[in-house]
mmCIF file of C-alpha atoms in Angstrom:
data_model
loop_
_atom_site.group_PDB
_atom_site.id
_atom_site.type_symbol
_atom_site.label_atom_id
_atom_site.label_comp_id
_atom_site.label_asym_id
_atom_site.label_seq_id
_atom_site.Cartn_x
_atom_site.Cartn_y
_atom_site.Cartn_z
ATOM 1 C CA ILE A 1053 11.109 2.347 20.428
ATOM 2 C CA LEU A 1054 12.569 5.432 18.777
ATOM 3 C CA ALA A 1055 15.881 3.664 18.115
ATOM 4 C CA LYS A 1056 14.117 0.768 16.393
ATOM 5 C CA THR A 1057 12.121 3.187 14.259
ATOM 6 C CA VAL A 1058 15.240 5.104 13.247
ATOM 7 C CA LEU A 1059 16.920 1.849 12.252
ATOM 8 C CA VAL A 1060 13.924 0.396 10.405
ATOM 9 C CA ILE A 1061 13.167 3.322 8.059
ATOM 10 C CA PRO A 1062 16.481 3.164 6.109
ATOM 11 C CA ILE A 1063 16.113 -0.608 5.896
ATOM 12 C CA MET A 1064 12.669 -0.149 4.318
ATOM 13 C CA PHE A 1065 14.232 2.026 1.603
ATOM 14 C CA ILE A 1066 16.927 -0.602 1.005
ATOM 15 C CA PHE A 1067 14.260 -3.326 0.757
ATOM 16 C CA SER A 1068 12.313 -1.071 -1.584
ATOM 17 C CA LEU A 1069 15.330 -0.594 -3.804
ATOM 18 C CA PHE A 1070 15.777 -4.347 -4.177
ATOM 19 C CA ALA A 1071 12.051 -5.198 -4.371
ATOM 20 C CA THR A 1072 10.910 -2.575 -6.840
ATOM 21 C CA GLY A 1073 13.860 -0.463 -7.930
ATOM 22 C CA ILE A 1074 16.035 -3.074 -9.595
ATOM 23 C CA PRO A 1075 13.266 -5.249 -11.110
ATOM 24 C CA ASN A 1076 11.181 -2.358 -12.436
ATOM 25 C CA PHE A 1077 13.755 0.215 -13.458
ATOM 26 C CA ALA A 1078 16.870 -1.802 -14.293
ATOM 27 C CA ILE A 1079 15.321 -4.951 -15.756
ATOM 28 C CA GLN A 1080 11.859 -3.968 -17.041
ATOM 29 C CA ASP A 1081 12.808 -0.469 -18.215
ATOM 30 C CA PHE A 1082 10.093 1.519 -16.445
ATOM 31 C CA PRO A 1083 10.377 5.318 -16.905
ATOM 32 C CA VAL A 1084 13.137 6.651 -14.654
ATOM 33 C CA GLU A 1085 11.075 9.757 -13.788
ATOM 34 C CA GLY A 1086 9.034 7.674 -11.347
ATOM 35 C CA PHE A 1087 11.976 5.988 -9.620
ATOM 36 C CA GLY A 1088 12.024 8.108 -6.450
ATOM 37 C CA LEU A 1089 8.273 8.018 -5.970
ATOM 38 C CA ALA A 1090 8.104 4.268 -6.597
ATOM 39 C CA ILE A 1091 10.814 3.659 -3.990
ATOM 40 C CA ALA A 1092 9.083 5.969 -1.486
ATOM 41 C CA LEU A 1093 5.692 4.325 -2.068
ATOM 42 C CA TRP A 1094 6.994 0.788 -1.596
ATOM 43 C CA ALA A 1095 9.023 1.800 1.477
ATOM 44 C CA SER A 1096 5.910 3.455 2.951
ATOM 45 C CA LEU A 1097 3.786 0.386 2.299
ATOM 46 C CA ILE A 1098 6.177 -2.079 3.875
ATOM 47 C CA TYR A 1099 6.742 0.308 6.776
ATOM 48 C CA VAL A 1100 2.992 0.256 7.448
ATOM 49 C CA PHE A 1101 2.998 -3.539 7.449
ATOM 50 C CA GLU A 1102 6.101 -3.565 9.676
ATOM 51 C CA CYS A 1103 4.353 -1.305 12.190
ATOM 52 C CA ALA A 1104 1.233 -3.473 12.015
ATOM 53 C CA ALA A 1105 3.293 -6.605 12.663
ATOM 54 C CA GLU A 1106 4.963 -4.884 15.603
ATOM 55 C CA ALA A 1107 1.586 -3.799 17.020
ATOM 56 C CA LEU A 1108 0.076 -7.269 16.637
ATOM 57 C CA ALA A 1109 3.146 -8.886 18.196
ATOM 58 C CA VAL A 1110 2.655 -6.726 21.270
ATOM 59 C CA LEU A 1111 -1.136 -6.975 21.404
ATOM 60 C CA PHE A 1112 -1.289 -10.770 21.509
ATOM 61 C CA ASP A 1113 0.433 -12.821 24.182
ATOM 62 C CA ASP A 1114 0.495 -15.853 21.898
ATOM 63 C CA PRO A 1115 2.867 -15.206 18.962
ATOM 64 C CA ILE A 1116 0.947 -17.582 16.697
ATOM 65 C CA LEU A 1117 -2.253 -15.571 17.167
ATOM 66 C CA GLY A 1118 -0.390 -12.350 16.447
ATOM 67 C CA MET A 1119 1.056 -13.861 13.282
ATOM 68 C CA LEU A 1120 -2.371 -15.113 12.172
ATOM 69 C CA GLN A 1121 -3.878 -11.677 12.751
ATOM 70 C CA PHE A 1122 -1.110 -10.160 10.660
ATOM 71 C CA MET A 1123 -1.934 -12.592 7.859
ATOM 72 C CA ASN A 1124 -5.614 -11.601 8.208
ATOM 73 C CA LEU A 1125 -4.624 -7.935 7.970
ATOM 74 C CA TRP A 1126 -2.514 -8.558 4.890
ATOM 75 C CA PHE A 1127 -5.240 -10.587 3.175
ATOM 76 C CA ALA A 1128 -7.958 -8.055 4.047
ATOM 77 C CA SER A 1129 -5.738 -5.251 2.789
ATOM 78 C CA PHE A 1130 -5.296 -7.070 -0.508
ATOM 79 C CA LEU A 1131 -8.985 -8.019 -0.786
ATOM 80 C CA PHE A 1132 -10.353 -4.557 0.010
ATOM 81 C CA ALA A 1133 -7.795 -2.639 -2.066
ATOM 82 C CA GLY A 1134 -10.431 -1.713 -4.621
ATOM 83 C CA PHE A 1135 -9.157 -3.564 -7.666
ATOM 84 C CA LEU A 1136 -10.738 -6.946 -6.849
ATOM 85 C CA ILE A 1137 -13.962 -5.554 -5.411
ATOM 86 C CA PRO A 1138 -14.714 -1.962 -6.462
ATOM 87 C CA LEU A 1139 -15.857 0.455 -3.760
ATOM 88 C CA ARG A 1140 -19.274 0.829 -5.386
ATOM 89 C CA ASP A 1141 -19.889 -2.932 -4.944
ATOM 90 C CA MET A 1142 -19.091 -2.984 -1.216
ATOM 91 C CA TYR A 1143 -21.732 -2.705 1.460
ATOM 92 C CA TRP A 1144 -21.343 0.023 4.043
ATOM 93 C CA PRO A 1145 -19.685 -1.912 6.899
ATOM 94 C CA LEU A 1146 -17.121 -3.345 4.471
ATOM 95 C CA LYS A 1147 -16.286 0.109 3.096
ATOM 96 C CA ILE A 1148 -14.522 0.777 6.395
ATOM 97 C CA PHE A 1149 -11.917 -1.802 5.384
ATOM 98 C CA TYR A 1150 -11.487 -0.085 2.024
ATOM 99 C CA TYR A 1151 -10.595 3.209 3.678
ATOM 100 C CA THR A 1152 -8.483 1.812 6.520
ATOM 101 C CA MET A 1153 -6.393 -0.816 4.748
ATOM 102 C CA PRO A 1154 -3.143 0.455 3.244
ATOM 103 C CA TYR A 1155 -2.878 -1.441 -0.026
ATOM 104 C CA GLN A 1156 -5.390 0.599 -2.049
ATOM 105 C CA TYR A 1157 -3.410 3.799 -1.479
ATOM 106 C CA TYR A 1158 -0.271 2.104 -2.753
ATOM 107 C CA VAL A 1159 -1.945 0.572 -5.826
ATOM 108 C CA ARG A 1160 -3.578 3.840 -6.869
ATOM 109 C CA SER A 1161 -0.353 5.825 -6.573
ATOM 110 C CA ILE A 1162 2.086 3.295 -7.993
ATOM 111 C CA LEU A 1163 -0.038 2.813 -11.102
ATOM 112 C CA TYR A 1164 -0.256 6.572 -11.495
ATOM 113 C CA VAL A 1165 3.548 6.842 -11.223
ATOM 114 C CA TRP A 1166 4.133 4.007 -13.695
ATOM 115 C CA PHE A 1167 1.515 5.006 -16.281
ATOM 116 C CA SER A 1168 1.743 8.798 -16.200
ATOM 117 C CA ASN A 1169 5.396 8.731 -17.279
ATOM 118 C CA SER A 1170 4.979 5.939 -19.841
ATOM 119 C CA THR A 1171 4.206 5.984 -23.523
ATOM 120 C CA PHE A 1172 2.277 3.299 -25.351
ATOM 121 C CA GLU A 1173 1.639 2.406 -28.939
ATOM 122 C CA PRO A 1174 -1.796 3.641 -29.997
ATOM 123 C CA CYS A 1175 -4.427 1.115 -31.003
ATOM 124 C CA LEU A 1176 -4.883 0.454 -34.670
ATOM 125 C CA GLU A 1177 -8.257 0.987 -36.225
ATOM 126 C CA GLY A 1178 -10.504 -1.975 -35.617
ATOM 127 C CA ALA A 1179 -8.411 -3.246 -32.699
ATOM 128 C CA ILE A 1180 -10.368 -5.048 -30.048
ATOM 129 C CA GLY A 1181 -9.342 -4.877 -26.429
ATOM 130 C CA ALA A 1182 -10.533 -4.002 -22.961
ATOM 131 C CA VAL A 1183 -8.544 -0.763 -23.089
ATOM 132 C CA CYS A 1184 -7.874 0.727 -26.473
ATOM 133 C CA GLU A 1185 -6.658 4.320 -26.715
ATOM 134 C CA ASN A 1186 -5.751 6.142 -29.911
ATOM 135 C CA THR A 1187 -2.931 7.998 -28.219
ATOM 136 C CA SER A 1188 0.471 7.087 -26.841
ATOM 137 C CA ASP A 1189 -0.046 9.115 -23.649
ATOM 138 C CA GLY A 1190 0.160 7.035 -20.484
ATOM 139 C CA LYS A 1191 -2.420 9.164 -18.675
ATOM 140 C CA ALA A 1192 -4.957 8.417 -21.432
ATOM 141 C CA VAL A 1193 -4.293 4.691 -20.996
ATOM 142 C CA LEU A 1194 -4.668 5.132 -17.228
ATOM 143 C CA GLU A 1195 -7.981 6.892 -17.841
ATOM 144 C CA GLY A 1196 -9.092 3.943 -19.983
ATOM 145 C CA LEU A 1197 -8.079 1.512 -17.268
ATOM 146 C CA SER A 1198 -9.985 3.549 -14.685
ATOM 147 C CA LYS A 1199 -13.200 2.655 -16.523
ATOM 148 C CA ILE A 1200 -12.532 -0.982 -15.637
ATOM 149 C CA PHE A 1201 -10.801 -0.425 -12.280
ATOM 150 C CA PRO A 1202 -12.425 2.587 -10.579
ATOM 151 C CA LEU A 1203 -9.613 2.671 -8.010
ATOM 152 C CA LEU A 1204 -7.275 4.157 -10.620
ATOM 153 C CA SER A 1205 -7.172 7.869 -11.283
ATOM 154 C CA THR A 1206 -5.379 10.292 -13.561
ATOM 155 C CA GLU A 1207 -5.189 12.708 -10.631
ATOM 156 C CA ASN A 1208 -1.811 12.880 -8.899
ATOM 157 C CA ARG A 1209 -2.493 11.776 -5.313
ATOM 158 C CA VAL A 1210 0.944 10.305 -4.587
ATOM 159 C CA GLY A 1211 1.851 12.748 -1.810
ATOM 160 C CA GLU A 1212 -1.534 12.326 -0.164
ATOM 161 C CA ASP A 1213 -1.285 8.537 -0.391
ATOM 162 C CA ILE A 1214 2.220 8.466 1.108
ATOM 163 C CA ALA A 1215 0.980 10.693 3.955
ATOM 164 C CA ILE A 1216 -1.946 8.343 4.568
ATOM 165 C CA LEU A 1217 0.329 5.300 4.486
ATOM 166 C CA VAL A 1218 2.752 6.793 6.993
ATOM 167 C CA ALA A 1219 0.027 8.086 9.307
ATOM 168 C CA LEU A 1220 1.647 5.904 11.985
ATOM 169 C CA PHE A 1221 -1.623 4.447 13.293
ATOM 170 C CA TYR A 1222 -0.109 1.016 13.889
ATOM 171 C CA LYS A 1223 3.023 2.517 15.449
ATOM 172 C CA ILE A 1224 0.878 4.466 17.910
ATOM 173 C CA VAL A 1225 -1.109 1.303 18.723
ATOM 174 C CA SER A 1226 2.089 -0.625 19.450
ATOM 175 C CA VAL A 1227 3.568 2.145 21.620
ATOM 176 C CA VAL A 1228 0.364 2.510 23.641
ATOM 177 C CA THR A 1229 0.130 -1.267 24.067
ATOM 178 C CA ILE A 1230 3.756 -1.462 25.193
ATOM 179 C CA MET A 1231 3.117 1.286 27.731
ATOM 180 C CA VAL A 1232 -0.065 -0.370 29.048
ATOM 181 C CA LYS A 1233 1.522 -3.821 29.274
ATOM 182 C CA SER A 1234 4.683 -2.504 30.924
ATOM 183 C CA ARG A 1235 2.605 -0.893 33.699
ATOM 184 C CA LYS A 1236 1.015 -4.272 34.456
ATOM 185 C CA VAL A 1237 4.355 -5.670 35.544
ATOM 186 C CA ALA A 1238 4.605 -5.950 39.283
ATOM 187 C CA SER A 1239 6.943 -3.483 40.906
ATOM 188 C CA ILE A 1240 9.801 -4.733 43.059
ATOM 189 C CA HIS A 1241 9.863 -3.397 46.624
#
């Protein structure tokens, strides 16, 4: 289990480099100041989903059911991330999904990383738009967006969000399940 974990973490950073590093920073010209954090955030997010897939593969005897539960987890994580349905519009039992699904932590932090280091052209007088700021500061634009998407924040919570993402809940679930299932195997006398 430890060997697989040691092998998977560098692979997540390589995947992150190709999934977000090259498209965002080489092709789309995102601010280079956020490169390291963007790579770490994406690697943390896909590591969480990798651990969840591992846990669900061990929990279910039927691989199809495990795969379907992973798809349910991914969809629920996307749905309850806070940008489709704001937290204030969720009923109490559904708020549990908001706090336990990993995608909202990634979205909040990656948008902070992208916007806080960016500059924008200020709105002209009389311009009409959902977000119109009279400054070129990315944090001001992020503040304007947070009025529409309450998930967003001008507060730097990247370190906290990475720590939450890598809390290893799913890894612990898979290890415990492996230990429980391996004890069920009949011993040879």
